Coordinates of C-alpha atoms and ligand atoms in Angstrom, one line a residue:
M674 CA -59.2 -169.3 -89.8
T675 CA -59.1 -165.6 -90.5
I676 CA -62.4 -164.3 -91.9
V677 CA -61.9 -162.4 -95.0
V678 CA -65.0 -160.3 -96.5
R679 CA -65.3 -158.0 -99.3
F680 CA -67.4 -155.0 -100.4
P681 CA -67.3 -155.1 -104.3
P682 CA -69.4 -152.2 -105.6
S683 CA -69.8 -151.2 -109.2
P684 CA -69.0 -147.6 -109.7
T685 CA -72.3 -146.0 -110.8
G686 CA -71.7 -142.4 -109.7
F687 CA -73.5 -142.7 -106.4
M688 CA -73.4 -145.1 -103.4
H689 CA -76.9 -146.5 -103.0
I690 CA -78.0 -146.9 -99.3
G691 CA -78.5 -150.8 -99.9
N692 CA -74.7 -150.8 -100.9
A693 CA -73.8 -148.9 -97.6
R694 CA -75.8 -151.6 -95.5
T695 CA -74.1 -154.4 -97.3
A696 CA -70.6 -152.6 -96.7
L697 CA -71.7 -152.1 -93.1
F698 CA -72.6 -155.8 -92.4
N699 CA -69.4 -156.9 -94.0
W700 CA -67.4 -154.3 -92.0
L701 CA -69.2 -155.3 -88.6
Y702 CA -68.7 -159.0 -89.3
A703 CA -64.9 -158.5 -90.1
K704 CA -64.4 -156.2 -87.0
H705 CA -66.5 -158.6 -84.8
H706 CA -64.4 -161.7 -85.8
G707 CA -61.0 -159.8 -86.0
G708 CA -60.9 -160.5 -89.7
K709 CA -60.3 -158.4 -92.9
F710 CA -62.6 -156.2 -95.0
L711 CA -61.6 -155.8 -98.4
L712 CA -62.5 -153.4 -101.0
R713 CA -62.9 -154.5 -104.7
I714 CA -64.2 -151.9 -107.2
E715 CA -66.0 -153.8 -110.0
D716 CA -64.8 -151.4 -112.6
T717 CA -65.2 -153.7 -115.9
D718 CA -67.9 -151.2 -117.3
R719 CA -65.3 -148.8 -118.6
E720 CA -67.9 -146.2 -119.5
R721 CA -69.3 -145.9 -116.0
S722 CA -66.1 -146.5 -114.1
T723 CA -64.9 -142.9 -114.0
P724 CA -62.6 -141.8 -111.3
E725 CA -65.3 -139.6 -110.0
A726 CA -67.5 -142.5 -109.9
V727 CA -65.0 -144.4 -107.9
E728 CA -64.2 -141.6 -105.5
V729 CA -68.0 -141.3 -104.5
I730 CA -67.7 -144.8 -103.3
L731 CA -64.4 -144.2 -101.5
Q732 CA -65.6 -141.1 -99.9
G733 CA -69.0 -142.7 -98.9
L734 CA -67.0 -145.4 -97.1
Q735 CA -64.6 -142.8 -95.4
W736 CA -67.7 -140.6 -94.4
L737 CA -69.4 -143.7 -92.7
G738 CA -66.1 -144.6 -91.0
M739 CA -65.5 -147.9 -92.5
D740 CA -61.8 -148.4 -93.4
W741 CA -60.8 -151.2 -95.6
D742 CA -57.7 -153.3 -95.1
N743 CA -56.2 -153.6 -98.7
K744 CA -54.9 -150.5 -100.0
N745 CA -51.5 -151.2 -101.6
Y746 CA -52.0 -151.6 -105.4
P747 CA -50.0 -149.8 -108.0
G748 CA -51.6 -146.3 -108.4
R749 CA -54.8 -147.1 -106.4
N750 CA -55.9 -148.1 -102.8
Y751 CA -58.5 -150.8 -103.8
Y752 CA -58.6 -154.1 -105.7
S753 CA -59.7 -153.5 -109.3
Q754 CA -61.7 -156.0 -111.1
F755 CA -60.8 -154.6 -114.4
A756 CA -56.9 -154.9 -113.5
E757 CA -57.7 -158.6 -113.4
R758 CA -59.3 -159.1 -116.8
E759 CA -56.3 -161.3 -118.0
R760 CA -56.4 -163.5 -114.9
H761 CA -60.2 -163.9 -115.6
A762 CA -59.5 -164.7 -119.2
A763 CA -56.9 -167.3 -118.2
V764 CA -59.3 -169.1 -116.0
A765 CA -61.7 -169.6 -118.6
Q766 CA -59.0 -170.8 -121.0
Q767 CA -58.0 -173.2 -118.3
L768 CA -61.6 -174.7 -118.0
L769 CA -61.6 -174.9 -121.7
T770 CA -58.3 -176.9 -121.8
E771 CA -59.7 -179.1 -118.9
G772 CA -62.8 -179.8 -120.9
K773 CA -65.0 -178.0 -118.4
A774 CA -65.9 -175.2 -120.7
Y775 CA -66.6 -174.9 -124.5
Y776 CA -66.6 -172.4 -127.3
C777 CA -70.1 -171.4 -128.5
Y778 CA -70.4 -170.0 -131.8
C779 CA -74.2 -169.0 -131.7
S780 CA -74.9 -165.6 -133.3
P781 CA -77.0 -163.3 -131.4
E782 CA -79.9 -163.9 -134.0
E783 CA -79.6 -167.7 -133.4
L784 CA -79.9 -167.2 -129.6
E785 CA -82.9 -164.9 -130.1
A786 CA -84.7 -167.4 -132.3
M787 CA -84.1 -170.1 -129.6
R788 CA -85.7 -167.9 -127.0
A789 CA -88.4 -167.0 -129.1
E790 CA -89.1 -170.6 -129.8
Q791 CA -88.9 -171.7 -126.1
K792 CA -91.2 -168.7 -125.2
A793 CA -93.8 -169.8 -127.7
K794 CA -93.6 -173.3 -126.3
G795 CA -94.2 -171.9 -122.8
Q796 CA -90.7 -173.1 -121.8
P797 CA -88.1 -171.5 -119.5
M798 CA -85.6 -169.6 -121.6
R799 CA -82.3 -171.3 -121.4
Y800 CA -79.4 -171.8 -123.6
D801 CA -79.9 -175.5 -125.0
G802 CA -76.4 -176.5 -125.0
R803 CA -76.0 -176.9 -128.9
W804 CA -72.3 -176.2 -128.8
R805 CA -71.5 -178.4 -125.9
D806 CA -70.4 -181.3 -127.7
R807 CA -69.7 -180.1 -131.2
S808 CA -65.9 -180.0 -132.4
A809 CA -64.2 -176.8 -133.2
S810 CA -64.0 -178.1 -136.9
E811 CA -67.6 -177.0 -137.2
A812 CA -67.0 -173.6 -136.2
P813 CA -68.5 -171.0 -138.7
A814 CA -65.7 -169.0 -140.1
G815 CA -65.3 -165.2 -139.0
V816 CA -67.3 -165.8 -135.9
N817 CA -65.7 -164.9 -132.4
P818 CA -67.1 -167.5 -129.9
V819 CA -67.8 -167.0 -126.4
I820 CA -66.8 -169.6 -123.8
R821 CA -69.5 -171.3 -121.9
L822 CA -69.2 -173.5 -118.6
K823 CA -69.9 -177.1 -119.2
A824 CA -72.4 -177.2 -116.2
P825 CA -73.3 -180.6 -114.8
L826 CA -76.7 -181.8 -116.4
T827 CA -77.8 -183.9 -113.4
G828 CA -77.7 -183.5 -109.7
E829 CA -78.2 -180.5 -107.8
T830 CA -76.5 -177.5 -106.4
V831 CA -76.8 -176.8 -102.7
V832 CA -76.1 -173.4 -101.0
R833 CA -76.1 -173.1 -97.3
D834 CA -76.8 -169.5 -96.7
L835 CA -76.1 -168.1 -93.3
V836 CA -79.4 -166.1 -93.5
L837 CA -81.7 -167.9 -95.9
G838 CA -80.7 -171.4 -94.8
E839 CA -80.2 -174.3 -97.1
V840 CA -81.5 -174.0 -100.6
T841 CA -81.1 -176.7 -103.4
V842 CA -81.6 -176.1 -107.1
Q843 CA -81.7 -178.8 -109.6
N844 CA -78.8 -178.4 -112.1
T845 CA -81.5 -179.1 -114.8
Q846 CA -82.8 -175.7 -113.9
M847 CA -79.5 -174.1 -114.9
D848 CA -77.9 -173.7 -118.4
D849 CA -74.4 -173.3 -119.6
M850 CA -73.5 -169.8 -118.4
V851 CA -71.2 -167.6 -120.5
L852 CA -67.9 -167.1 -118.7
L853 CA -66.0 -165.2 -121.5
R854 CA -67.7 -162.8 -123.9
A855 CA -66.7 -162.9 -127.6
D856 CA -64.8 -159.8 -127.1
G857 CA -62.6 -161.6 -124.5
T858 CA -64.1 -159.9 -121.5
P859 CA -65.2 -161.8 -118.5
T860 CA -68.8 -162.0 -117.4
Y861 CA -69.8 -160.8 -113.9
M862 CA -70.2 -164.4 -112.9
L863 CA -66.5 -165.5 -113.8
A864 CA -65.0 -162.3 -112.5
V865 CA -66.7 -162.3 -109.3
V866 CA -65.6 -165.8 -108.6
V867 CA -62.0 -165.5 -109.6
D868 CA -61.6 -162.5 -107.7
D869 CA -63.3 -163.8 -104.5
H870 CA -61.1 -166.8 -104.8
D871 CA -57.9 -164.9 -105.4
M872 CA -58.6 -162.4 -102.7
G873 CA -59.0 -165.4 -100.2
I874 CA -62.6 -164.2 -99.5
T875 CA -64.0 -166.8 -96.7
H876 CA -67.6 -165.2 -96.6
V877 CA -69.5 -163.6 -99.5
M878 CA -72.1 -161.5 -98.0
R879 CA -74.3 -159.2 -100.2
G880 CA -77.9 -158.2 -101.0
D881 CA -80.4 -161.0 -101.7
D882 CA -80.8 -159.8 -105.3
H883 CA -77.7 -161.8 -105.9
F884 CA -79.0 -165.0 -104.2
T885 CA -79.9 -166.7 -107.5
N886 CA -76.4 -166.0 -108.9
T887 CA -74.9 -167.9 -106.2
F888 CA -75.9 -171.3 -107.6
R889 CA -74.0 -170.4 -110.8
Q890 CA -71.1 -169.1 -108.9
V891 CA -70.9 -172.4 -107.1
Q892 CA -70.6 -174.3 -110.3
I893 CA -67.6 -172.3 -111.2
Y894 CA -65.9 -172.8 -107.7
K895 CA -66.6 -176.6 -108.3
A896 CA -65.3 -176.7 -111.9
M897 CA -62.0 -175.0 -110.8
G898 CA -61.8 -177.3 -107.7
W899 CA -61.8 -174.4 -105.5
D900 CA -63.1 -174.1 -101.8
V901 CA -66.7 -172.6 -101.9
P902 CA -66.9 -169.8 -99.5
Q903 CA -69.7 -169.2 -96.9
F904 CA -72.5 -167.2 -98.3
A905 CA -75.0 -164.7 -96.7
H906 CA -77.7 -162.8 -98.3
F907 CA -79.3 -159.7 -96.8
P908 CA -82.8 -158.5 -97.3
M909 CA -83.5 -155.7 -99.6
I910 CA -84.1 -152.2 -98.4
L911 CA -87.3 -150.8 -99.9
G912 CA -88.6 -147.2 -100.0
P913 CA -91.2 -146.3 -97.5
D914 CA -94.0 -147.0 -100.2
G915 CA -92.6 -150.6 -100.6
G916 CA -91.0 -149.9 -104.0
K917 CA -87.3 -149.8 -104.8
L918 CA -85.7 -147.2 -102.9
S919 CA -84.8 -144.5 -105.1
K920 CA -84.2 -140.7 -105.6
R921 CA -87.7 -140.2 -105.6
H922 CA -88.0 -141.0 -101.8
G923 CA -85.9 -138.0 -101.2
A924 CA -82.6 -139.6 -100.7
A925 CA -81.2 -143.0 -101.8
S926 CA -77.5 -142.3 -101.9
V927 CA -75.0 -141.9 -99.0
T928 CA -74.1 -138.5 -100.0
D929 CA -77.9 -137.4 -100.1
F930 CA -77.9 -138.2 -96.5
R931 CA -74.5 -136.3 -95.8
D932 CA -76.0 -133.3 -97.7
Q933 CA -79.3 -133.4 -95.7
G934 CA -77.3 -133.1 -92.6
Y935 CA -77.5 -136.6 -91.2
L936 CA -74.6 -137.7 -89.0
P937 CA -72.7 -141.0 -90.1
E938 CA -73.3 -142.6 -86.8
A939 CA -77.1 -142.0 -87.0
L940 CA -77.2 -143.5 -90.4
I941 CA -75.2 -146.6 -89.3
N942 CA -77.3 -147.1 -86.3
Y943 CA -80.4 -146.7 -88.6
L944 CA -79.0 -149.1 -91.3
L945 CA -78.0 -151.7 -88.6
R946 CA -81.5 -151.7 -87.0
L947 CA -83.3 -151.9 -90.2
C948 CA -82.1 -155.5 -91.0
W949 CA -80.6 -156.7 -87.9
A950 CA -81.8 -156.9 -84.3
H951 CA -80.2 -157.2 -81.0
G952 CA -83.2 -157.8 -78.6
D953 CA -85.1 -154.5 -78.2
D954 CA -82.1 -152.2 -78.5
E955 CA -82.5 -149.2 -80.7
I956 CA -79.8 -147.0 -79.8
I957 CA -76.5 -149.0 -80.7
S958 CA -73.1 -147.5 -80.8
V959 CA -70.7 -148.6 -83.3
E960 CA -68.5 -150.3 -80.5
Q961 CA -71.7 -152.1 -79.4
A962 CA -72.4 -153.2 -82.9
I963 CA -69.0 -154.6 -83.4
A964 CA -69.2 -156.6 -80.2
W965 CA -72.7 -158.0 -80.8
F966 CA -73.0 -158.4 -84.7
D967 CA -73.4 -161.8 -86.1
M968 CA -75.7 -163.5 -88.7
D969 CA -78.1 -164.8 -86.2
G970 CA -79.7 -161.3 -85.8
V971 CA -80.3 -160.7 -89.6
G972 CA -83.7 -160.7 -90.6
K973 CA -85.1 -162.4 -93.7
S974 CA -87.7 -160.0 -94.9
A975 CA -87.2 -156.7 -96.9
A976 CA -87.3 -153.7 -94.7
R977 CA -89.0 -150.5 -95.4
F978 CA -86.9 -147.1 -95.1
D979 CA -88.4 -145.0 -92.4
Y980 CA -87.1 -141.5 -92.7
T981 CA -89.0 -140.5 -89.3
K982 CA -87.2 -143.0 -87.4
L983 CA -83.8 -142.0 -89.1
S984 CA -84.4 -138.6 -88.0
S985 CA -85.1 -139.3 -84.4
L986 CA -82.0 -141.3 -84.4
N987 CA -80.3 -138.4 -85.8
A988 CA -81.7 -136.0 -83.2
H989 CA -80.5 -138.5 -80.5
Y990 CA -76.8 -138.3 -82.2
I991 CA -76.7 -134.6 -82.6
K992 CA -77.3 -134.2 -78.8
Q993 CA -74.4 -136.5 -78.0
R994 CA -71.8 -134.7 -80.2
P995 CA -69.7 -132.0 -78.5
D996 CA -70.7 -128.4 -79.3
R997 CA -67.5 -127.7 -81.2
E998 CA -67.8 -130.7 -83.4
L999 CA -71.1 -129.7 -84.2
T1000 CA -70.0 -126.1 -85.1
Q1001 CA -67.6 -127.5 -87.7
L1002 CA -70.3 -129.6 -89.0
V1003 CA -73.0 -127.1 -89.3
Q1004 CA -70.8 -124.1 -90.3
P1005 CA -70.6 -125.2 -94.1
F1006 CA -74.5 -125.6 -94.2
L1007 CA -74.9 -122.3 -92.4
E1008 CA -72.5 -120.4 -94.8
T1009 CA -74.5 -121.7 -97.8
R1010 CA -77.6 -120.5 -96.2
L1011 CA -76.1 -116.9 -95.3
S1012 CA -74.3 -116.9 -98.7
R1013 CA -71.1 -115.7 -96.9
A1014 CA -68.4 -116.8 -94.5
L1015 CA -68.6 -116.7 -90.8
T1016 CA -65.7 -114.7 -89.1
A1017 CA -63.8 -116.3 -86.3
A1018 CA -65.8 -114.5 -83.6
E1019 CA -69.1 -115.7 -85.3
T1020 CA -67.9 -119.3 -85.3
A1021 CA -67.3 -119.0 -81.5
R1022 CA -70.7 -117.6 -81.3
L1023 CA -72.2 -120.6 -83.2
T1024 CA -70.5 -123.0 -80.7
Q1025 CA -72.0 -120.8 -77.8
A1026 CA -75.4 -121.1 -79.2
M1027 CA -75.0 -124.9 -79.8
P1028 CA -76.4 -125.9 -76.4
D1029 CA -79.7 -124.1 -77.3
L1030 CA -79.9 -125.2 -80.9
K1031 CA -78.9 -128.9 -80.8
P1032 CA -81.9 -130.2 -78.6
R1033 CA -84.2 -128.8 -81.0
A1034 CA -82.9 -130.2 -84.4
Q1035 CA -83.1 -133.4 -86.2
T1036 CA -80.6 -132.6 -88.8
L1037 CA -77.5 -130.5 -89.2
L1038 CA -79.6 -128.5 -91.9
E1039 CA -82.2 -127.6 -89.3
I1040 CA -79.5 -126.4 -86.9
A1041 CA -78.2 -124.2 -89.6
D1042 CA -81.6 -122.9 -90.5
M1043 CA -82.4 -122.1 -86.9
A1044 CA -79.0 -120.6 -86.4
K1045 CA -79.3 -118.0 -89.3
F1046 CA -80.8 -115.2 -87.1
Y1047 CA -77.8 -115.3 -84.7
F1048 CA -75.9 -113.9 -87.6
D1049 CA -77.9 -111.9 -90.1
A1050 CA -81.3 -110.3 -89.4
Q1051 CA -84.0 -112.4 -90.9
P1052 CA -87.0 -111.1 -92.7
L1053 CA -90.1 -111.4 -90.3
D1054 CA -92.5 -114.4 -91.5
E1055 CA -96.2 -114.0 -91.6
K1056 CA -97.0 -115.1 -88.1
A1057 CA -94.2 -112.9 -86.7
Q1058 CA -95.6 -109.9 -88.6
K1059 CA -99.1 -110.6 -87.2
L1060 CA -97.9 -110.7 -83.6
L1061 CA -96.4 -107.2 -84.1
T1062 CA -99.7 -105.3 -83.1
P1063 CA -99.2 -101.5 -82.2
E1064 CA -99.0 -102.5 -78.5
A1065 CA -96.3 -105.1 -79.2
K1066 CA -94.4 -102.5 -81.3
Q1067 CA -94.6 -100.2 -78.3
V1068 CA -93.1 -103.1 -76.2
L1069 CA -90.2 -103.3 -78.7
T1070 CA -89.5 -99.5 -78.7
D1071 CA -89.4 -99.6 -74.9
L1072 CA -87.1 -102.7 -74.8
A1073 CA -84.8 -101.1 -77.2
V1074 CA -84.2 -98.2 -74.6
R1075 CA -84.2 -100.7 -71.6
L1076 CA -81.4 -102.8 -73.2
D1077 CA -79.4 -99.8 -73.5
T1078 CA -79.1 -99.6 -69.8
L1079 CA -77.5 -102.9 -69.4
D1080 CA -73.8 -102.9 -68.9
D1081 CA -73.6 -106.6 -68.7
F1082 CA -75.2 -108.0 -71.7
T1083 CA -75.8 -111.5 -70.4
T1084 CA -78.8 -113.9 -70.8
E1085 CA -79.6 -113.2 -67.1
A1086 CA -79.3 -109.5 -67.5
V1087 CA -81.6 -109.5 -70.7
E1088 CA -84.1 -111.7 -69.1
A1089 CA -84.1 -109.6 -65.9
A1090 CA -84.6 -106.4 -67.8
C1091 CA -87.6 -108.0 -69.8
R1092 CA -89.1 -109.4 -66.5
G1093 CA -88.9 -106.0 -64.9
Y1094 CA -90.4 -104.2 -67.8
A1095 CA -93.2 -106.7 -68.0
E1096 CA -94.0 -106.2 -64.2
E1097 CA -93.9 -102.5 -64.4
K1098 CA -96.3 -102.5 -67.3
G1099 CA -98.4 -105.1 -65.7
L1100 CA -97.9 -107.4 -68.7
K1101 CA -97.5 -111.3 -69.0
L1102 CA -93.7 -112.2 -69.8
G1103 CA -95.0 -113.9 -72.8
N1104 CA -96.5 -110.5 -74.0
V1105 CA -92.9 -109.0 -73.8
A1106 CA -91.0 -112.0 -75.0
Q1107 CA -92.8 -113.0 -78.0
P1108 CA -92.6 -109.8 -79.7
L1109 CA -89.0 -109.7 -78.8
R1110 CA -88.7 -113.3 -80.5
A1111 CA -90.4 -111.9 -83.5
A1112 CA -88.0 -109.0 -83.8
I1113 CA -85.0 -110.7 -83.1
S1114 CA -85.5 -114.0 -85.0
G1115 CA -88.0 -113.2 -87.5
S1116 CA -90.1 -116.2 -86.4
T1117 CA -92.6 -117.1 -83.6
V1118 CA -90.5 -120.1 -82.8
S1119 CA -86.8 -119.9 -81.9
P1120 CA -84.3 -121.2 -79.4
P1121 CA -84.5 -119.7 -76.1
I1122 CA -84.7 -115.9 -77.0
F1123 CA -82.9 -114.2 -74.0
G1124 CA -79.7 -116.1 -74.6
A1125 CA -79.9 -115.4 -78.4
V1126 CA -80.3 -111.7 -77.6
A1127 CA -77.3 -111.8 -75.5
L1128 CA -75.2 -113.7 -78.1
I1129 CA -76.2 -111.2 -80.9
G1130 CA -75.2 -108.4 -78.9
K1131 CA -76.6 -105.0 -77.7
D1132 CA -76.3 -103.1 -80.9
E1133 CA -77.5 -105.6 -83.3
A1134 CA -80.5 -106.3 -80.9
Q1135 CA -81.3 -102.7 -80.5
R1136 CA -81.3 -102.3 -84.3
R1137 CA -83.7 -105.2 -84.9
L1138 CA -86.0 -104.1 -82.2
R1139 CA -86.2 -100.5 -83.7
S1140 CA -86.6 -101.9 -87.2
A1141 CA -89.4 -104.2 -86.2
A1142 CA -91.2 -101.4 -84.2
Ligands
LIG1337 N1 -70.8 -155.3 -108.1 C1 -71.8 -156.2 -107.6 C2 -72.9 -155.2 -107.0 O1 -72.7 -154.2 -106.8 C3 -71.4 -157.0 -106.6 C4 -72.1 -158.3 -106.3 C5 -71.5 -159.3 -105.3 O2 -71.3 -159.0 -104.1 O3 -71.1 -160.4 -105.8 O4 -74.1 -155.6 -106.9

């Protein structure tokens, strides 16, 4: 049997990190088993389902490197739930014809009154089935009915979840759910089951906030006589404070992480480890994840998002990336910071500086911040200003002259000149290098300063030394 899984986000305008995790686990499962990973956009909410909102999801998946296997539909490259609305309605009609569903003519007020009464009696709020056995001749005039499933009144519904294990719910606990609304639109319960069936989904794997829906969905599969797929429900991802992960935690959507300078491979490794384990392995490449991923390793309890851990993984993956690739990735961040474009020569300089920058950063944004002074002189920060005592300023004036004598403006030559000067004056190297760093970078911490001076070039270095002196 070929394994077919799906990722069915509703376009909300952003892709939540929990959705990215769900996509990742489905994608890995498909890859691991040589199966298919299908994308379905649950675009039935027409107001929210704008082309931009859909695009955010497609871009999120693309950025994370998760390609999907179903792309050929008229005018789009994903399965659209909205496009299937007539099919959903037809299934509801079929259930009606077969006597497995019925019209319910309750008005919203009637339902409200029913709920209020149940609440007052301390009973669970459930539709009481009042139209289950009534004939259409009793239908009030001018009311558009909904279609409800005639759910079994006895027995139990069992779900064997690959993560949560076997769970049984008594059918008396579930009421007759609405399949088709009065305006003819399908409910989520109906649409999701029909689509999963029609797409040949073998494994429905999603966040455990959908676990309770599963029992109702199984009832629809059974009513239609369809094979019930395997289910797996993954634990929620919470914010560091244990609350729902949201914007207020700094980043909750995939694009936030991209815009804050995280690498996709770091986010993937992080999400993977957050809810899945392979022994004690922390650094796991995508190739390894594909080779190892299975349901056995998925945890059951909710995981808290830990930005520190993600950042340290990001630092790891930054070091692994070739300098040229990092240059390409950092350049847009840097150009925003400098409010100007880099010239081709400056881009080459960024690549040359990369070996000194990348071991010191946790994000691409940090690299960009650290790299600014290689291109434009930066205002001296407070600590740098404090460091520039009259003696230090004398050092800068002298160094500006020394640098002039260098024909070969290399890291080694700059360093030798500074060391020579320190020896001559009986100064510690730090007393020369620190003022130099402050004048050149505007800060008391920077990547190795002799290399930076060499990259910045003689003229600009001298200009900065004199300006600071
Ligand atoms: N559109 C639903 C969601 O994003 C899909 C739920 C499901 O996987 O069945 O939560």
